[in-house]
Amino acid sequence: MSNPIVIVGAGQVAVQACESLRKFGHTGGILVIGDESSHPYQRPPLSKKYLSGELPAERLSLKPASFYDTQSVDLRLSVRATSLDRAARSLTLDNGHTVHYSKLLLATGSIPRRLTVPGHQLAGIHYLRTRSDVEAIRQELSGARHVVIIGAGYIGLEVAATCRTLGLSVDVLEMSDRVMNRVVAPEISAFYTEEHQRMGVRIHTRTLLAGFEPSRSDAARVGRVTTIDGPEFPADLVIVGVGVLPETALAESAGLACENGIAVDEHTRTSDPDIYAAGDCANHPSLRYGRRVRLESVDNAFEQAKVAAENMLGGRAVHDRVPWFWSDQYDLKLLITGLNFDYDRALLRGNTTDRSFSCCYLRGQELLAMDCVNRAKDYMAAKKLIAERAHFDLGRLSDPAVALAEAVVSPP
C-alpha cells in the first residue's frame, strides 16, 4: 500500500484540500495532523460572534465530524509534527510516532507576534488566535470593566467592537498614526476611527507601549498599561493584536526555502517537488500584481488548497486569484478585493456620512483594489474588473449612481 498524502495543520486549508483531493479522484490515504484538540473550525468568528457568545461552539466547525469518516480522512488531533525528513519522506510527531508521506501539504498557518515588554507574563494578558484563546478571554470578560487592546488592525478593532457591544470600557493603543494603517487609505482609517469613537471606544494613536504593571490587589495579574510618553490605562483585561508571523519552523528545519513564509511557486509547490504549502504560511507569486505576497485570508486558504490538491495528484493548476478579505465591526461590513500596492490615487465612491461607500485604489486609470463599506454590489463587480485589469473614467467611477461596469473605459 502506498503512503498517504499528509497534511500538517488542521484548519481551513486542510478541510478544503481533503474535499478537493476526493473530488479530483484520489482514492488513497489522507492523513491530517493538527496540534489543537478541536475539529477544524472557522477562525473569522473568533473575534466577533464567538467572543461575544452569540455563536455556539458547534457552529464553528468547518465540517461535521462525520465528514472525516465519509471521506476516509485519518484526522489526528492534539499532536504536533516536530521534524521533517525529506529524504525519507517522513515526519516525526511529538507522540513519538513516525509517518511517511507520498506528497506533503504544509498548512501550518501563523502565530501571533508576542510582546516582550516588562510585565508581559502577567495573567490577564491574552492573544487571540485559537478557539481556546477565546474561551480563556471569555472566562474573564464577565468580571472585567476596563479592557485595553494593543493594536488597531482588523483583529484589534473587531475585538474592540465586540467588547464595547458587551458594555465594557475599551481603550485601543496603536503605535502608528492611524488605525488599519497597513491595509487601508487614510480616508477609511478616519471613518472607522470616528465610528469607534461614536460607539464609545477610546482610540490612542502614536502611542508606544512601555509595559504592564500588576494589579494592586493581585501582584500576579495585570492592572495597568503604561506607555512611553507617560499616559497610563487601567486594565482588568488586555488583548494583544499586533500581527502574526508565518509558522515556518518545520519547513526551515528541513531546509525548504523560506522568506516571510514558506516559498512556493504558482502551483503552490515548495523547493521540494513532493512538498506543497498553502494558506497563511505560504509566500506565493501573484501573477496579477507582479510580486510575491503572503496573504492571511480565508479565501486565499481555500483557493490555494484546491490548487495544491489538484497538483499533488499530477495536475498543473495555477493559483492566480484576485484576493479578498472582510471585517465586521458593529453594523459595518468592510469587503476588500485586490491589493493596493503602489496605488497613486484613492478615490471615494460615495459619501462616508452615508455609511455606505467604496474607496477605489488606482494606478493611473487602472483599478488595483477596492474597499467597500456596506456596498456589496461594488465589491462583487470590482472582483471581476480588477482581474481583467479594467481602466476607468474617473469621473464616472466616483459617482455611486453609476454601475462600475458602466464606468469602464473601453479600450483602456
PDB file of C-alpha atoms in Angstrom, residues 3-126:
ATOM      1  CA  ASN A   3       1.951   6.118   1.644  1.00  0.00           C
ATOM      2  CA  PRO A   4      -0.835   8.634   2.242  1.00  0.00           C
ATOM      3  CA  ILE A   5      -0.960  12.284   1.323  1.00  0.00           C
ATOM      4  CA  VAL A   6      -0.182  14.021   4.612  1.00  0.00           C
ATOM      5  CA  ILE A   7      -1.417  17.478   5.590  1.00  0.00           C
ATOM      6  CA  VAL A   8       0.250  19.246   8.516  1.00  0.00           C
ATOM      7  CA  GLY A   9      -2.220  21.695  10.026  1.00  0.00           C
ATOM      8  CA  ALA A  10      -5.908  21.040  10.681  1.00  0.00           C
ATOM      9  CA  GLY A  11      -7.521  24.292   9.590  1.00  0.00           C
ATOM     10  CA  GLN A  12      -9.274  25.692   6.564  1.00  0.00           C
ATOM     11  CA  VAL A  13      -6.591  24.595   4.112  1.00  0.00           C
ATOM     12  CA  ALA A  14      -6.746  21.024   5.360  1.00  0.00           C
ATOM     13  CA  VAL A  15     -10.516  20.727   5.077  1.00  0.00           C
ATOM     14  CA  GLN A  16     -10.614  22.143   1.559  1.00  0.00           C
ATOM     15  CA  ALA A  17      -7.652  20.026   0.465  1.00  0.00           C
ATOM     16  CA  CYS A  18      -9.324  16.840   1.736  1.00  0.00           C
ATOM     17  CA  GLU A  19     -12.527  17.701  -0.077  1.00  0.00           C
ATOM     18  CA  SER A  20     -10.701  18.592  -3.293  1.00  0.00           C
ATOM     19  CA  LEU A  21      -8.483  15.505  -3.245  1.00  0.00           C
ATOM     20  CA  ARG A  22     -11.547  13.283  -3.195  1.00  0.00           C
ATOM     21  CA  LYS A  23     -13.299  15.412  -5.809  1.00  0.00           C
ATOM     22  CA  PHE A  24     -10.289  15.088  -8.118  1.00  0.00           C
ATOM     23  CA  GLY A  25     -10.365  11.310  -7.788  1.00  0.00           C
ATOM     24  CA  HIS A  26      -7.798  10.482  -5.109  1.00  0.00           C
ATOM     25  CA  THR A  27      -8.704   7.130  -3.565  1.00  0.00           C
ATOM     26  CA  GLY A  28      -5.598   6.668  -1.430  1.00  0.00           C
ATOM     27  CA  GLY A  29      -4.992   7.623   2.165  1.00  0.00           C
ATOM     28  CA  ILE A  30      -5.231  11.133   3.565  1.00  0.00           C
ATOM     29  CA  LEU A  31      -3.719  11.907   6.954  1.00  0.00           C
ATOM     30  CA  VAL A  32      -4.283  15.267   8.673  1.00  0.00           C
ATOM     31  CA  ILE A  33      -2.153  16.260  11.662  1.00  0.00           C
ATOM     32  CA  GLY A  34      -3.429  19.035  13.933  1.00  0.00           C
ATOM     33  CA  ASP A  35      -1.989  20.353  17.177  1.00  0.00           C
ATOM     34  CA  GLU A  36      -5.326  21.573  18.586  1.00  0.00           C
ATOM     35  CA  SER A  37      -7.890  19.317  20.231  1.00  0.00           C
ATOM     36  CA  SER A  38     -10.859  20.698  18.270  1.00  0.00           C
ATOM     37  CA  HIS A  39     -12.018  19.518  14.872  1.00  0.00           C
ATOM     38  CA  PRO A  40     -11.123  22.051  12.148  1.00  0.00           C
ATOM     39  CA  TYR A  41     -13.092  25.248  12.711  1.00  0.00           C
ATOM     40  CA  GLN A  42     -13.682  28.726  11.321  1.00  0.00           C
ATOM     41  CA  ARG A  43     -11.400  31.452  12.645  1.00  0.00           C
ATOM     42  CA  PRO A  44     -13.123  34.672  11.481  1.00  0.00           C
ATOM     43  CA  PRO A  45     -15.955  34.452  14.068  1.00  0.00           C
ATOM     44  CA  LEU A  46     -13.472  34.129  16.937  1.00  0.00           C
ATOM     45  CA  SER A  47     -13.028  37.889  17.374  1.00  0.00           C
ATOM     46  CA  LYS A  48     -16.700  38.605  16.825  1.00  0.00           C
ATOM     47  CA  LYS A  49     -19.710  36.369  17.477  1.00  0.00           C
ATOM     48  CA  TYR A  50     -17.810  33.579  19.216  1.00  0.00           C
ATOM     49  CA  LEU A  51     -16.129  36.060  21.545  1.00  0.00           C
ATOM     50  CA  SER A  52     -19.470  37.683  22.358  1.00  0.00           C
ATOM     51  CA  GLY A  53     -21.138  34.317  22.965  1.00  0.00           C
ATOM     52  CA  GLU A  54     -23.637  34.728  20.124  1.00  0.00           C
ATOM     53  CA  LEU A  55     -22.201  31.800  18.166  1.00  0.00           C
ATOM     54  CA  PRO A  56     -22.187  28.404  19.915  1.00  0.00           C
ATOM     55  CA  ALA A  57     -19.101  26.193  19.678  1.00  0.00           C
ATOM     56  CA  GLU A  58     -20.783  23.571  17.498  1.00  0.00           C
ATOM     57  CA  ARG A  59     -21.380  26.148  14.763  1.00  0.00           C
ATOM     58  CA  LEU A  60     -17.669  26.941  14.498  1.00  0.00           C
ATOM     59  CA  SER A  61     -16.842  23.613  12.867  1.00  0.00           C
ATOM     60  CA  LEU A  62     -15.995  23.738   9.176  1.00  0.00           C
ATOM     61  CA  LYS A  63     -17.451  20.262   8.650  1.00  0.00           C
ATOM     62  CA  PRO A  64     -19.390  17.831  10.822  1.00  0.00           C
ATOM     63  CA  ALA A  65     -17.314  15.086  12.438  1.00  0.00           C
ATOM     64  CA  SER A  66     -18.904  12.575  10.051  1.00  0.00           C
ATOM     65  CA  PHE A  67     -17.167  14.277   7.097  1.00  0.00           C
ATOM     66  CA  TYR A  68     -13.804  12.800   8.047  1.00  0.00           C
ATOM     67  CA  ASP A  69     -15.273   9.312   8.235  1.00  0.00           C
ATOM     68  CA  THR A  70     -17.192   9.517   4.970  1.00  0.00           C
ATOM     69  CA  GLN A  71     -14.134  10.922   3.172  1.00  0.00           C
ATOM     70  CA  SER A  72     -11.824   8.339   4.782  1.00  0.00           C
ATOM     71  CA  VAL A  73      -9.616  11.003   6.334  1.00  0.00           C
ATOM     72  CA  ASP A  74      -7.344   9.970   9.198  1.00  0.00           C
ATOM     73  CA  LEU A  75      -7.647  13.050  11.428  1.00  0.00           C
ATOM     74  CA  ARG A  76      -5.120  13.095  14.277  1.00  0.00           C
ATOM     75  CA  LEU A  77      -5.633  15.915  16.755  1.00  0.00           C
ATOM     76  CA  SER A  78      -3.603  17.180  19.719  1.00  0.00           C
ATOM     77  CA  VAL A  79      -0.384  16.090  18.045  1.00  0.00           C
ATOM     78  CA  ARG A  80       2.402  18.155  16.512  1.00  0.00           C
ATOM     79  CA  ALA A  81       4.899  17.372  13.763  1.00  0.00           C
ATOM     80  CA  THR A  82       8.324  18.096  15.237  1.00  0.00           C
ATOM     81  CA  SER A  83      10.663  17.174  12.390  1.00  0.00           C
ATOM     82  CA  LEU A  84      10.600  16.527   8.668  1.00  0.00           C
ATOM     83  CA  ASP A  85      12.968  14.146   6.895  1.00  0.00           C
ATOM     84  CA  ARG A  86      12.704  14.940   3.199  1.00  0.00           C
ATOM     85  CA  ALA A  87      14.980  12.121   2.094  1.00  0.00           C
ATOM     86  CA  ALA A  88      12.896   9.520   3.915  1.00  0.00           C
ATOM     87  CA  ARG A  89       9.635  11.357   3.161  1.00  0.00           C
ATOM     88  CA  SER A  90       8.695  11.121   6.791  1.00  0.00           C
ATOM     89  CA  LEU A  91       7.507  13.218   9.722  1.00  0.00           C
ATOM     90  CA  THR A  92       8.234  12.649  13.386  1.00  0.00           C
ATOM     91  CA  LEU A  93       5.400  13.541  15.743  1.00  0.00           C
ATOM     92  CA  ASP A  94       5.619  14.693  19.340  1.00  0.00           C
ATOM     93  CA  ASN A  95       3.928  11.470  20.480  1.00  0.00           C
ATOM     94  CA  GLY A  96       6.932   9.514  19.199  1.00  0.00           C
ATOM     95  CA  HIS A  97       5.264   8.180  16.057  1.00  0.00           C
ATOM     96  CA  THR A  98       6.720   8.456  12.567  1.00  0.00           C
ATOM     97  CA  VAL A  99       4.510   8.827   9.498  1.00  0.00           C
ATOM     98  CA  HIS A 100       5.522   8.577   5.857  1.00  0.00           C
ATOM     99  CA  TYR A 101       4.011  10.524   3.002  1.00  0.00           C
ATOM    100  CA  SER A 102       3.721  10.294  -0.766  1.00  0.00           C
ATOM    101  CA  LYS A 103       3.047  14.028  -1.001  1.00  0.00           C
ATOM    102  CA  LEU A 104       3.061  16.554   1.835  1.00  0.00           C
ATOM    103  CA  LEU A 105       0.991  19.712   2.229  1.00  0.00           C
ATOM    104  CA  LEU A 106       2.197  22.210   4.831  1.00  0.00           C
ATOM    105  CA  ALA A 107      -0.736  24.214   6.172  1.00  0.00           C
ATOM    106  CA  THR A 108       0.881  25.345   9.391  1.00  0.00           C
ATOM    107  CA  GLY A 109      -0.746  28.786   9.404  1.00  0.00           C
ATOM    108  CA  SER A 110       0.588  31.628  11.503  1.00  0.00           C
ATOM    109  CA  ILE A 111       1.295  32.510  15.111  1.00  0.00           C
ATOM    110  CA  PRO A 112       0.731  35.811  16.964  1.00  0.00           C
ATOM    111  CA  ARG A 113       3.577  38.242  17.418  1.00  0.00           C
ATOM    112  CA  ARG A 114       4.414  38.198  21.120  1.00  0.00           C
ATOM    113  CA  LEU A 115       5.248  41.181  23.281  1.00  0.00           C
ATOM    114  CA  THR A 116       8.393  41.139  25.430  1.00  0.00           C
ATOM    115  CA  VAL A 117       7.894  44.408  27.338  1.00  0.00           C
ATOM    116  CA  PRO A 118       8.097  44.436  31.142  1.00  0.00           C
ATOM    117  CA  GLY A 119       5.141  42.654  32.705  1.00  0.00           C
ATOM    118  CA  HIS A 120       4.245  40.690  29.571  1.00  0.00           C
ATOM    119  CA  GLN A 121       3.990  37.491  31.642  1.00  0.00           C
ATOM    120  CA  LEU A 122       1.194  38.779  33.921  1.00  0.00           C
ATOM    121  CA  ALA A 123      -2.136  36.969  33.993  1.00  0.00           C
ATOM    122  CA  GLY A 124      -4.946  38.733  32.148  1.00  0.00           C
ATOM    123  CA  ILE A 125      -2.855  39.449  29.020  1.00  0.00           C
ATOM    124  CA  HIS A 126      -4.210  37.479  26.063  1.00  0.00           C
TER     125      HIS A 126
END
